[in-house]
mmCIF file of C-alpha atoms in Angstrom:
data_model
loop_
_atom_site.group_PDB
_atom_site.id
_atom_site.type_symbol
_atom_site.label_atom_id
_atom_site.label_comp_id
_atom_site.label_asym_id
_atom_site.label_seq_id
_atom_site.Cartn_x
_atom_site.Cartn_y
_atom_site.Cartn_z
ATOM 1 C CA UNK D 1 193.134 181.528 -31.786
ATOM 2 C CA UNK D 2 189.752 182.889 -29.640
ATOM 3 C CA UNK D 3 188.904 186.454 -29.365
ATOM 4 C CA UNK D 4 186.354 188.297 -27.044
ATOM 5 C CA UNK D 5 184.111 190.023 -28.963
ATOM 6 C CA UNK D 6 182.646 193.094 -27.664
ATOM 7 C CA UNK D 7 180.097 192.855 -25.501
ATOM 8 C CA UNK D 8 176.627 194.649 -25.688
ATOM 9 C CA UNK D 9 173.750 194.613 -23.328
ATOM 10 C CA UNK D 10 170.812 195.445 -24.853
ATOM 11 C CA UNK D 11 169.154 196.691 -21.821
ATOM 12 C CA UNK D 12 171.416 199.728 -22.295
ATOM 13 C CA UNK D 13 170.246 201.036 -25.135
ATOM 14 C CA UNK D 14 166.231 200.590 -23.698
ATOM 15 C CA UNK D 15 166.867 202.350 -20.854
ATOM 16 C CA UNK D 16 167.910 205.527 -22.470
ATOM 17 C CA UNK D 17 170.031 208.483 -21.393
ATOM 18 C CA UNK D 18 173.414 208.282 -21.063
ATOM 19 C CA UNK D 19 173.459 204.874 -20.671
ATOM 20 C CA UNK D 20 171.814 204.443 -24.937
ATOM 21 C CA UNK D 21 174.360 207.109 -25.862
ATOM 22 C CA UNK D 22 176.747 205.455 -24.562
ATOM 23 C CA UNK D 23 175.194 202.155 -26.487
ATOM 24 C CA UNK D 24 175.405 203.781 -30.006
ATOM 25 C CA UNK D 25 178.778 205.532 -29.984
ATOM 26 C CA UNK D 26 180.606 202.675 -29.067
ATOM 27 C CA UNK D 27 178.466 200.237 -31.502
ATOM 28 C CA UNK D 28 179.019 202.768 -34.284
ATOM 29 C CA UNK D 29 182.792 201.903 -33.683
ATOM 30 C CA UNK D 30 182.385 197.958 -33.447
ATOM 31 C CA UNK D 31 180.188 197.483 -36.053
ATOM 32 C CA UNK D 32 182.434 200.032 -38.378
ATOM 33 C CA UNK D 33 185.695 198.063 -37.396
ATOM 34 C CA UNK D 34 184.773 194.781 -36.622
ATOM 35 C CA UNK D 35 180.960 194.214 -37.499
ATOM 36 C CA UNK D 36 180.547 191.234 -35.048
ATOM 37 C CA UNK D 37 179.860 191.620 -31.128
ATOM 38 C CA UNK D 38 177.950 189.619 -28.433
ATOM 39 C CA UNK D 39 174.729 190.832 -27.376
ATOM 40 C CA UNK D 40 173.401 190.332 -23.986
ATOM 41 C CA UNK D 41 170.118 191.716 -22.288
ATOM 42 C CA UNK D 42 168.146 190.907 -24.696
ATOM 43 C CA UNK D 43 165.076 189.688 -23.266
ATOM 44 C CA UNK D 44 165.279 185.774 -24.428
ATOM 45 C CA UNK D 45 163.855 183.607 -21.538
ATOM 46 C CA UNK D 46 166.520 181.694 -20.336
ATOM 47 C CA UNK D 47 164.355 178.514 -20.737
ATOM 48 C CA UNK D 48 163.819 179.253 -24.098
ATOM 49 C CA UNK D 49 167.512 179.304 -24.663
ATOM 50 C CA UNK D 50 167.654 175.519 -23.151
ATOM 51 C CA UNK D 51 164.259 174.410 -25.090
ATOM 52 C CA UNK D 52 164.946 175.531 -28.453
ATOM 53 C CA UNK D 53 168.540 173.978 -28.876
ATOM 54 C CA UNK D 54 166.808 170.769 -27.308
ATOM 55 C CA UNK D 55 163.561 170.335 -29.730
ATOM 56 C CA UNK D 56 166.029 171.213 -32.778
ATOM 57 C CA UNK D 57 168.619 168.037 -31.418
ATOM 58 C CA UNK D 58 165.332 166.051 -31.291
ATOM 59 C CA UNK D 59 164.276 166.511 -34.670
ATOM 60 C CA UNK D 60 167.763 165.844 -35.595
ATOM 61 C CA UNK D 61 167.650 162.713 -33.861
ATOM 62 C CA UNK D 62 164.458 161.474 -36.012
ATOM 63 C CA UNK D 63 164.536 158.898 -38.499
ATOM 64 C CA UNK D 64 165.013 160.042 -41.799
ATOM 65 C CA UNK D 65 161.861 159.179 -43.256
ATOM 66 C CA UNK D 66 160.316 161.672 -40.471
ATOM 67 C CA UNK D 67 163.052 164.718 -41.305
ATOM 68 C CA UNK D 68 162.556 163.857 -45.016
ATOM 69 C CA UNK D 69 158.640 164.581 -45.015
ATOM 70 C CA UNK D 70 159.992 168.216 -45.107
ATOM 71 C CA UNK D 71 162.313 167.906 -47.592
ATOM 72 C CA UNK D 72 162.894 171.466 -49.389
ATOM 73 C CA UNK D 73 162.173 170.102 -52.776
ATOM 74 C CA UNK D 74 158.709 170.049 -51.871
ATOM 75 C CA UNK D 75 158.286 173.910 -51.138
ATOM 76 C CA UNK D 76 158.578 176.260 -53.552
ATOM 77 C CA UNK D 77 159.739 179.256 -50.590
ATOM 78 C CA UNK D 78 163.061 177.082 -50.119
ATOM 79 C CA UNK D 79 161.384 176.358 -46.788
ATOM 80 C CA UNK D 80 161.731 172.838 -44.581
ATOM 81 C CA UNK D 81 165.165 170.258 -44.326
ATOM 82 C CA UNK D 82 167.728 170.375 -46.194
ATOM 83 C CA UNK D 83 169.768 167.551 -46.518
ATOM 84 C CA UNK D 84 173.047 166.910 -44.861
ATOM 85 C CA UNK D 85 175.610 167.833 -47.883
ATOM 86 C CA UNK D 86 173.146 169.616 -49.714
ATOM 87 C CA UNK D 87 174.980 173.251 -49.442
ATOM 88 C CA UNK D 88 178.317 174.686 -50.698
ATOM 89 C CA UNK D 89 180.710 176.934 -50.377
ATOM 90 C CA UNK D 90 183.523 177.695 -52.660
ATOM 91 C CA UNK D 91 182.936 174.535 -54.300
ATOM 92 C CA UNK D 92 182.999 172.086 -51.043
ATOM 93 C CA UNK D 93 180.044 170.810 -49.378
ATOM 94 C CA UNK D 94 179.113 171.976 -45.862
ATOM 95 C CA UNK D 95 178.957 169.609 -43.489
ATOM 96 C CA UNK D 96 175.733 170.431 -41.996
ATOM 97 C CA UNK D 97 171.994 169.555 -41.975
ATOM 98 C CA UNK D 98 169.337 172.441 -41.468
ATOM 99 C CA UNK D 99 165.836 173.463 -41.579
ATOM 100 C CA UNK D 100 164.745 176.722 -42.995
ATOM 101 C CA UNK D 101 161.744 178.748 -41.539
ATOM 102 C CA UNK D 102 159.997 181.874 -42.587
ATOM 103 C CA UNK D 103 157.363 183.795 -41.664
ATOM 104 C CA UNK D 104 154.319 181.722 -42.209
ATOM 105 C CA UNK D 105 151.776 182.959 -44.675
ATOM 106 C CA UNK D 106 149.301 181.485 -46.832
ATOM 107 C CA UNK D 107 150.789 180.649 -50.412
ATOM 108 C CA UNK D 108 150.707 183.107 -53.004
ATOM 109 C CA UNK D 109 148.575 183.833 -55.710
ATOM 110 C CA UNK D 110 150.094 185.077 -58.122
ATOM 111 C CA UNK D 111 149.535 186.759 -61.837
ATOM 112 C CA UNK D 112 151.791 187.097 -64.486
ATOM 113 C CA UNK D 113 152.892 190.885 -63.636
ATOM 114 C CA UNK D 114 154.048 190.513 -59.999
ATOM 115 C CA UNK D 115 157.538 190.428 -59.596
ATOM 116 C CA UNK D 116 159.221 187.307 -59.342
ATOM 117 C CA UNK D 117 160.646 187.447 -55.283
ATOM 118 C CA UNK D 118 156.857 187.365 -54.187
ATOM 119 C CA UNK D 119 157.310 183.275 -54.850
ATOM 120 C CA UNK D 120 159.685 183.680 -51.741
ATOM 121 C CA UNK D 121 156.509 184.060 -49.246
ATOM 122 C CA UNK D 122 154.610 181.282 -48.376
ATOM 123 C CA UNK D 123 153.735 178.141 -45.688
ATOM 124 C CA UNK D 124 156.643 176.791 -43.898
ATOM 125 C CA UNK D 125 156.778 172.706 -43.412
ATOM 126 C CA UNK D 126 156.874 171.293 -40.318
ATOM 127 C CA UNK D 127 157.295 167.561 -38.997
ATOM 128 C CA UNK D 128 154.435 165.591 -38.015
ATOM 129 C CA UNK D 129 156.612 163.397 -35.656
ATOM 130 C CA UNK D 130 157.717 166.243 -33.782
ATOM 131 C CA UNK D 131 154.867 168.897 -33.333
ATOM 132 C CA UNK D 132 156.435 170.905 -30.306
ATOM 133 C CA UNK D 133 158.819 171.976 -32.871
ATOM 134 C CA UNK D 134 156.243 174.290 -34.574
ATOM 135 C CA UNK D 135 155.081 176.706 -31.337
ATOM 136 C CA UNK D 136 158.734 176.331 -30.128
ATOM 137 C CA UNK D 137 160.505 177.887 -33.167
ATOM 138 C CA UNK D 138 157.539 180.736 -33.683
ATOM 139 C CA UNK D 139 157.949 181.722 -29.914
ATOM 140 C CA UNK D 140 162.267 182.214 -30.889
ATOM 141 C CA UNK D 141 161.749 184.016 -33.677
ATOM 142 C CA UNK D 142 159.402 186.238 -32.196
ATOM 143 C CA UNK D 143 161.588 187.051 -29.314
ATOM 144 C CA UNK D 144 163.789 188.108 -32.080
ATOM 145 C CA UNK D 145 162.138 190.058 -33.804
ATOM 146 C CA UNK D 146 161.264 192.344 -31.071
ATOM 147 C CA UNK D 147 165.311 192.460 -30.649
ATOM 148 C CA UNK D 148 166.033 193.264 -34.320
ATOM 149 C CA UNK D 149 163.573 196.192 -34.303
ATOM 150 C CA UNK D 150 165.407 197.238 -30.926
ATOM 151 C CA UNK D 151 169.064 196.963 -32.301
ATOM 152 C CA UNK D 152 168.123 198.642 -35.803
ATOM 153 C CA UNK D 153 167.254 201.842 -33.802
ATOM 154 C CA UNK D 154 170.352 201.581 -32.184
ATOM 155 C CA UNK D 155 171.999 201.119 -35.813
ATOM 156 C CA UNK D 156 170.420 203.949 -37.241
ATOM 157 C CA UNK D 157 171.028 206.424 -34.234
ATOM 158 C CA UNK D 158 175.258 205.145 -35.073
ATOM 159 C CA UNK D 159 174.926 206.114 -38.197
ATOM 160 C CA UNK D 160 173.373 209.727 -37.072
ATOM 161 C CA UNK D 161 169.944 209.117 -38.259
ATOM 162 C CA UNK D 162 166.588 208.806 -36.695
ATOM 163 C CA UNK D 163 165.796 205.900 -34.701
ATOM 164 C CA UNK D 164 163.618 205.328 -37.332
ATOM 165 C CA UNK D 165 165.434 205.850 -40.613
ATOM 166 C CA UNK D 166 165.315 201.593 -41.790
ATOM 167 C CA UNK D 167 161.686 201.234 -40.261
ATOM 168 C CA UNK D 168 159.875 201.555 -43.356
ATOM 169 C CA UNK D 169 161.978 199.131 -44.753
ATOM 170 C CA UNK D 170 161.469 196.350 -42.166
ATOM 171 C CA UNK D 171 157.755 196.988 -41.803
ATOM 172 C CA UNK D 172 157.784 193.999 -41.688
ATOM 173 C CA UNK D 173 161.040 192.539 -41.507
ATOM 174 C CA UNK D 174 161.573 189.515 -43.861
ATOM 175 C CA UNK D 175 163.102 186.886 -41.418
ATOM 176 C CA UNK D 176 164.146 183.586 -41.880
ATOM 177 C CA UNK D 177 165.427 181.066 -39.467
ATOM 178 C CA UNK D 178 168.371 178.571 -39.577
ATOM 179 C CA UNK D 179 168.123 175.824 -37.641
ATOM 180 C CA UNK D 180 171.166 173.993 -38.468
ATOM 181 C CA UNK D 181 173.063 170.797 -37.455
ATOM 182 C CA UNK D 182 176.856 170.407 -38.289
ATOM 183 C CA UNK D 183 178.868 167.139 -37.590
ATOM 184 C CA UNK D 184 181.730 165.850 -39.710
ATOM 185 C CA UNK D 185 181.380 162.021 -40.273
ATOM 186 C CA UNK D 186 184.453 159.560 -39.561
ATOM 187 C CA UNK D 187 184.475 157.983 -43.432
ATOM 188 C CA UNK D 188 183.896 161.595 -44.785
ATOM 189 C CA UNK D 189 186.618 163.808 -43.299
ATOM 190 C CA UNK D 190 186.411 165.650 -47.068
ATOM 191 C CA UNK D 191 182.821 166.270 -47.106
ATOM 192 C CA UNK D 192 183.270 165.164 -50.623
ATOM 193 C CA UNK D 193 179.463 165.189 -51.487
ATOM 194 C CA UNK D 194 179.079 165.624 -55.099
ATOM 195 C CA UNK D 195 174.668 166.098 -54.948
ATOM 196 C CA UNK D 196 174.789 169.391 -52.892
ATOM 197 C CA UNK D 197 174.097 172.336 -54.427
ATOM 198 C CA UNK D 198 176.332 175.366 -56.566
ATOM 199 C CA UNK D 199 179.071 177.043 -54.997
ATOM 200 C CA UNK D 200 178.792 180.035 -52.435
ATOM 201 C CA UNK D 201 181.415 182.990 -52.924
ATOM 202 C CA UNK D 202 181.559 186.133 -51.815
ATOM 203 C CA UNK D 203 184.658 189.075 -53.015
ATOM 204 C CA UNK D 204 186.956 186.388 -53.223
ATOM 205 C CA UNK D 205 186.566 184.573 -49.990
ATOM 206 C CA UNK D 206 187.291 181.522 -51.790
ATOM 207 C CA UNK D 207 190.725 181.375 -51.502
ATOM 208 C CA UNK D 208 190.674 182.069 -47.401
ATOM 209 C CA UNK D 209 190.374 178.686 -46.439
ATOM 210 C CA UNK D 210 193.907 176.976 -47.100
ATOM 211 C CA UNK D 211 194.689 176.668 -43.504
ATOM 212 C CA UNK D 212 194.296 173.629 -42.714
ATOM 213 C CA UNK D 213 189.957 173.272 -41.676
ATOM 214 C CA UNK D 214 188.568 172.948 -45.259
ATOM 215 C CA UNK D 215 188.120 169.031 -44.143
ATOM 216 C CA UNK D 216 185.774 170.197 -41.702
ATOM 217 C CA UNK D 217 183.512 172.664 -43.521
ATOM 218 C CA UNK D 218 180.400 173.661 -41.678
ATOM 219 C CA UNK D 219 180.515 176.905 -43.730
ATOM 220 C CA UNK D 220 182.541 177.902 -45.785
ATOM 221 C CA UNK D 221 184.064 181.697 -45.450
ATOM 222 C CA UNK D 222 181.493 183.782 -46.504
ATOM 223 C CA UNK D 223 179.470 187.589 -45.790
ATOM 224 C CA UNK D 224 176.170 187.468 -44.777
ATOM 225 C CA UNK D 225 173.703 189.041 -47.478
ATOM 226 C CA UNK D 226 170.839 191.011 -45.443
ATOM 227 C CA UNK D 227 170.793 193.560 -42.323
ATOM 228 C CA UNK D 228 171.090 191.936 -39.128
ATOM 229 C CA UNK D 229 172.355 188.355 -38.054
ATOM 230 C CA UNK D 230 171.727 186.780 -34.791
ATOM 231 C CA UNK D 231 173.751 183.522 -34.061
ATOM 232 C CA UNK D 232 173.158 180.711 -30.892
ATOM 233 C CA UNK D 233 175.917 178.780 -30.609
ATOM 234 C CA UNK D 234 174.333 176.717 -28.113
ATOM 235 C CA UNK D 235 176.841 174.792 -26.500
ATOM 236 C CA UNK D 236 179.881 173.935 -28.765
ATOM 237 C CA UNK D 237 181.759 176.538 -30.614
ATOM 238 C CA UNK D 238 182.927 176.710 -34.501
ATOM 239 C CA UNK D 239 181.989 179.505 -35.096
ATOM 240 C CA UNK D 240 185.054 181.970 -36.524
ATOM 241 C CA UNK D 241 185.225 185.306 -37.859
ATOM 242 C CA UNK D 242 187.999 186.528 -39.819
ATOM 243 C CA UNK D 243 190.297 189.652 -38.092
ATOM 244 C CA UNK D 244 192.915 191.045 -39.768
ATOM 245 C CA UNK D 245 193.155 188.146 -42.072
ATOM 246 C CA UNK D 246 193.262 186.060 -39.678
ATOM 247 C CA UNK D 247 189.966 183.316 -38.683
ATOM 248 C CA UNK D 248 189.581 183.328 -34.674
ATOM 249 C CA UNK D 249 187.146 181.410 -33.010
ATOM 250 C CA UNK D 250 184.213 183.043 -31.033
ATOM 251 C CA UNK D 251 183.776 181.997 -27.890
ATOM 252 C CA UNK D 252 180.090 180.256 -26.834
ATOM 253 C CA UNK D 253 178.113 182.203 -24.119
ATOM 254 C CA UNK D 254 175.068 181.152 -23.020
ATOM 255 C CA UNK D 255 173.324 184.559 -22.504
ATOM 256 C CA UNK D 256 174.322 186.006 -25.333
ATOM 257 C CA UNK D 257 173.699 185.826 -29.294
ATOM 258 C CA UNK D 258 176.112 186.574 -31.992
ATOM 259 C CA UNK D 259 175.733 189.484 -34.203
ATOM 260 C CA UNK D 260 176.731 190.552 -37.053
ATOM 261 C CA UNK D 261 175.467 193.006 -40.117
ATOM 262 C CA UNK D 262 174.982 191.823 -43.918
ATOM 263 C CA UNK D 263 175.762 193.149 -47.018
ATOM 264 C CA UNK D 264 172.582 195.131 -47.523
ATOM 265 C CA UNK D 265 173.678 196.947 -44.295
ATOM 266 C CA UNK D 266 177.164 197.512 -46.067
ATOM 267 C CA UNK D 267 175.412 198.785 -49.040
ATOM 268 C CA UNK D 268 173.055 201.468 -47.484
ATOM 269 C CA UNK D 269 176.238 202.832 -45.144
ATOM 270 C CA UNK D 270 178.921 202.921 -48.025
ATOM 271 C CA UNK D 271 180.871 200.875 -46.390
ATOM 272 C CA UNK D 272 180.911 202.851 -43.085
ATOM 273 C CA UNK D 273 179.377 199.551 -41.419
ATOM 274 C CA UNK D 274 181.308 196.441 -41.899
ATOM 275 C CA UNK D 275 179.649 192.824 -43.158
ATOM 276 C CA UNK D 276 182.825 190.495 -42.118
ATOM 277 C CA UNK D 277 183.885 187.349 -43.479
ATOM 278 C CA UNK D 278 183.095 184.536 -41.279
ATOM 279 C CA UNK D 279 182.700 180.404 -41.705
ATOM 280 C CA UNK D 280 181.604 177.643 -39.364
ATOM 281 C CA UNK D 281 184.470 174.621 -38.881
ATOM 282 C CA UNK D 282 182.060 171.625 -37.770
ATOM 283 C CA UNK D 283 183.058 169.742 -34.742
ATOM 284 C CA UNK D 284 185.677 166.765 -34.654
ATOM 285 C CA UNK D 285 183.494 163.021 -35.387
ATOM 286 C CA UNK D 286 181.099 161.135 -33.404
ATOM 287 C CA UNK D 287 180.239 165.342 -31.764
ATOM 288 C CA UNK D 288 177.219 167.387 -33.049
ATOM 289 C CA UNK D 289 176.999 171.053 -32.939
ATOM 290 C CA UNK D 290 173.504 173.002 -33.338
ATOM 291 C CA UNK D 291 173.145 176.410 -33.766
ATOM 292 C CA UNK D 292 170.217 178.536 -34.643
ATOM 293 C CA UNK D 293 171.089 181.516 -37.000
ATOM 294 C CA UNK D 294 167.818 183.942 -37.385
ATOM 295 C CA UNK D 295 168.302 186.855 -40.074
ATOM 296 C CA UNK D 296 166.464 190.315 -39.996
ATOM 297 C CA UNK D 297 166.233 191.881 -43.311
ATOM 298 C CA UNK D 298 164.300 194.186 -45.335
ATOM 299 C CA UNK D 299 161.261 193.491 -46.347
ATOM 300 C CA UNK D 300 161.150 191.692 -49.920
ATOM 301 C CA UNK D 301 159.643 195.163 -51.211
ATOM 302 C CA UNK D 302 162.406 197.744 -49.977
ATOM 303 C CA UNK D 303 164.585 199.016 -52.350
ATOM 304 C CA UNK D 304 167.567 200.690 -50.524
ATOM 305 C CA UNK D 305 169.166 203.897 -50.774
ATOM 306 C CA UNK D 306 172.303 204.653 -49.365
ATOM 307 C CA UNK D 307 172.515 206.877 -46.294
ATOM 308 C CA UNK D 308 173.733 210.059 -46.317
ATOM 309 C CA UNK D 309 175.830 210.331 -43.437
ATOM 310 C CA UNK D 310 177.114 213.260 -41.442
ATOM 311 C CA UNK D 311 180.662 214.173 -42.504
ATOM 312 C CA UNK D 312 183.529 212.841 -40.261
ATOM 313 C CA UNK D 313 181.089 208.877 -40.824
ATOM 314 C CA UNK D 314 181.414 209.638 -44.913
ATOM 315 C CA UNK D 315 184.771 210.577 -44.675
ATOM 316 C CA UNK D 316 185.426 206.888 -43.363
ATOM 317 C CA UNK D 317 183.040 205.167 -45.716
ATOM 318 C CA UNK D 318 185.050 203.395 -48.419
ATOM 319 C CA UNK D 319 181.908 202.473 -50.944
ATOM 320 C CA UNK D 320 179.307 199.587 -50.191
ATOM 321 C CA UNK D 321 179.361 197.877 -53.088
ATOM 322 C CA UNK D 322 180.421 194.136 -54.005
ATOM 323 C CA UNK D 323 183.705 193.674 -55.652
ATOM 324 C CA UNK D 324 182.889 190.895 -57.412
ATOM 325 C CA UNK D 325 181.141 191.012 -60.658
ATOM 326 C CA UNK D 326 179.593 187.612 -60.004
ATOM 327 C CA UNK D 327 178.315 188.667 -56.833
ATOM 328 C CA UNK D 328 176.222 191.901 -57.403
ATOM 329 C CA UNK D 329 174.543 193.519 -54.509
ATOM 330 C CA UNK D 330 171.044 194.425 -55.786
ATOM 331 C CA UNK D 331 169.299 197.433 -54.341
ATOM 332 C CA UNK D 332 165.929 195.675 -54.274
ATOM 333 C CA UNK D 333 165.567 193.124 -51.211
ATOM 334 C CA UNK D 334 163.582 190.816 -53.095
ATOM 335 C CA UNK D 335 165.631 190.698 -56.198
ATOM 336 C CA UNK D 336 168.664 190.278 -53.939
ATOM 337 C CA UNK D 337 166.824 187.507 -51.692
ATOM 338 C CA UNK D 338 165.761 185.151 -54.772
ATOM 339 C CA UNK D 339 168.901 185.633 -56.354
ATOM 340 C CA UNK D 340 170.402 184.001 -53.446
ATOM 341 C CA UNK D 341 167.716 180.958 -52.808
ATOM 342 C CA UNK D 342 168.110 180.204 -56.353
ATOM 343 C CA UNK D 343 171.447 179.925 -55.998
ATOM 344 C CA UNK D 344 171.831 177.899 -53.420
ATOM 345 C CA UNK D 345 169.225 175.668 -53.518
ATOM 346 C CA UNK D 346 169.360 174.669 -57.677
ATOM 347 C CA UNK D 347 167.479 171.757 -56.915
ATOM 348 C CA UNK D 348 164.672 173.312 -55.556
ATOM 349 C CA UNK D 349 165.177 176.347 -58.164
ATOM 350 C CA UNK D 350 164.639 173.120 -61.122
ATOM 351 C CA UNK D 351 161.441 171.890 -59.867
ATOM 352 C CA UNK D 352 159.393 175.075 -58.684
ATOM 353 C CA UNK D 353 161.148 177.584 -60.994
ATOM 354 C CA UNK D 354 162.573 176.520 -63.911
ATOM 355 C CA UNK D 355 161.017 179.436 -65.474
ATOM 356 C CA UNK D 356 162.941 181.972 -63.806
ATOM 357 C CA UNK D 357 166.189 179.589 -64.712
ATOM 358 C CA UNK D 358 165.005 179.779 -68.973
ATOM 359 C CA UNK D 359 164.585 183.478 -68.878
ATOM 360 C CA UNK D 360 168.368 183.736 -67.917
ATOM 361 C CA UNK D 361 168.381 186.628 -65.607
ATOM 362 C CA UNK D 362 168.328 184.686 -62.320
ATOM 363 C CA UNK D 363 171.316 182.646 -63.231
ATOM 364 C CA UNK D 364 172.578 180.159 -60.169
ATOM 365 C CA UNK D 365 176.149 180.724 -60.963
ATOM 366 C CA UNK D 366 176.450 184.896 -60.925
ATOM 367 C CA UNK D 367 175.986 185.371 -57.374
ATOM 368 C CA UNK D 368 175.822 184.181 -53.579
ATOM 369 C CA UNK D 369 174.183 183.406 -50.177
#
């Protein structure tokens, strides 16, 4: 089954008036009863939508030695490739391959009182056998974070606020890109990797995937953790979101990125804004799909209170908060941020932070990406 999402162009919202009223009282209902849409107008050159899908197949396309020089193991920010297999969700590996990117800094230095998420910032790793990948990726995700800024105005004008009510708290925004490759190999329908990393759950999405796609598991069903998600299909779908218990496939358009709000953005609205379960089913053998996912968060510092809403919004607010005790929602970005690296990345988690693992209270089993 394919649904339309909503449609949104940005350009709206910019132009003000009646048009940007219009723009925030019909995202305020979208993103309260559906939380995904499709954003267009949002200022992406249209050759930068061809060139970045393009460089990421290319580095895909390297031999493994060259992908392997940025193996995450070797950064302790959870930054560079992961390994195809080296992910799950609800106990099954993904069938993807992916690089991480951050913002680039230089690495920390740290003493013994600062808190523990500061490790998060750092250098990113990048491929010697494919430079143009560098300049390439920093142009997207500055593109995007121009839009993110935009789109949390919008947001916080929804939710009857000041356009600037979250920009404090994304001054600057933590960001991290996805670039991600998912293919489903002919002698491993199963995905049956047993080297990948802990399981990914989120308020008992684990048991929404017994329909008959759990062979092909790009992602499993899952909510996204931070603020704001933007999604490039590219040009082949898998992409599914789950509506009235029911996963339906989002369609691929070329102008246009999918969005969707995390669980921090839950959080903050009680509830009034909806994080949605979602997976990715990877594409039938011998067919690649990429797809660049770039999040917008807080920054690692922000420690989130909710919103207090105008009436008739808190009278539909039904409470924030993770359901599951093994997946707590943690008021402090950067609490809630490592807790989810460490988790899904153990092996990275053993070699860089084993300290954090012996203290016991980042455990890689009580919560989720």
């Amino acid at each position: 089954m394919t649904t339309d999402l909503p449609v949104f162009d940005l350009r709206e919202f910019e132009h003000g008036g009646v048009s940007a009223e219009l723009f925030v009282e019909r995202l305020r209902d979208v993103v309260h009863t559906i939380g995904f849409f499709q954003l267009v107008g949002h200022g992406v050159p249209d050759e930068l939508l061809a060139e970045a899908p393009e460089v990421a197949e290319r580095f895909f396309a390297l031999p493994d030695e060259d992908r392997f020089e940025i193996d995450n193991v070797k950064s302790p920010q959870f930054r560079g490739y992961t390994r195809f297999g080296h992910e799950h969700t609800n106990g099954r590996a993904d069938l993807r391959d992916q690089i991480d990117i951050g913002r680039e800094l230089p690495p920390p230095n740290l003493g013994p009182d600062d808190p523990a998420w500061l490790r998060l910032r750092g250098p990113n790793l990048w491929p010697s056998a494919l430079p143009e990948l560098r300049p390439t990726m920093t142009v997207w995700m500055d593109h995007l974070e121009r839009v993110g800024a935009v789109l949390l105005q919008a947001m916080s004008q929804a939710l009857g606020q000041r356009p600037d009510r979250f920009a404090d708290a994304v001054s600057p925004p933590e960001v991290l890109l996805k670039v991600i490759r998912y293919r489903t190999p002919s002698d491993s329908p199963g995905g049956n990797d047993s080297d990948g990393v802990a399981d990914r759950q989120s308020d008992g999405v684990a048991d929404r995937q017994s329909d008959g796609v759990a062979d092909r598991q790009g992602v499993g069903a899952h909510r996204d953790t931070g603020f704001l998600t933007f999604v490039y299909q590219h040009d082949v779908g898998g992409l599914q979101v789950e509506r009235d218990g029911t996963f339906v496939d989002v369609p691929v358009r070329p102008d246009a990125f999918v969005v969707n709000i995390g669980e921090m953005f839950q959080l903050v609205t009680r509830g009034y804004f909806k994080a949605t379960v979602h997976r990715v089913v990877s594409p039938p053998p011998g067919t690649d799909r990429v797809s660049l996912a770039y999040f917008f968060n807080p920054r690692l510092e922000a420690t989130l209170a909710p919103v207090d809403l105008p009436p008739a919004l808190a009278a539909e607010a039904s409470g924030g908060e993770s359901v599951d005790p093994d997946n707590p929602i943690l008021a402090n970005y950067g609490d809630n941020s490592l807790k989810v690296r460490l988790r899904a990345h153990p092996d990275v988690a053993e070699i860089h932070h084993a300290d954090l693992l012996a203290a016991g209270r980042w455990s890689v089993t009580s919560s989720a990406e």
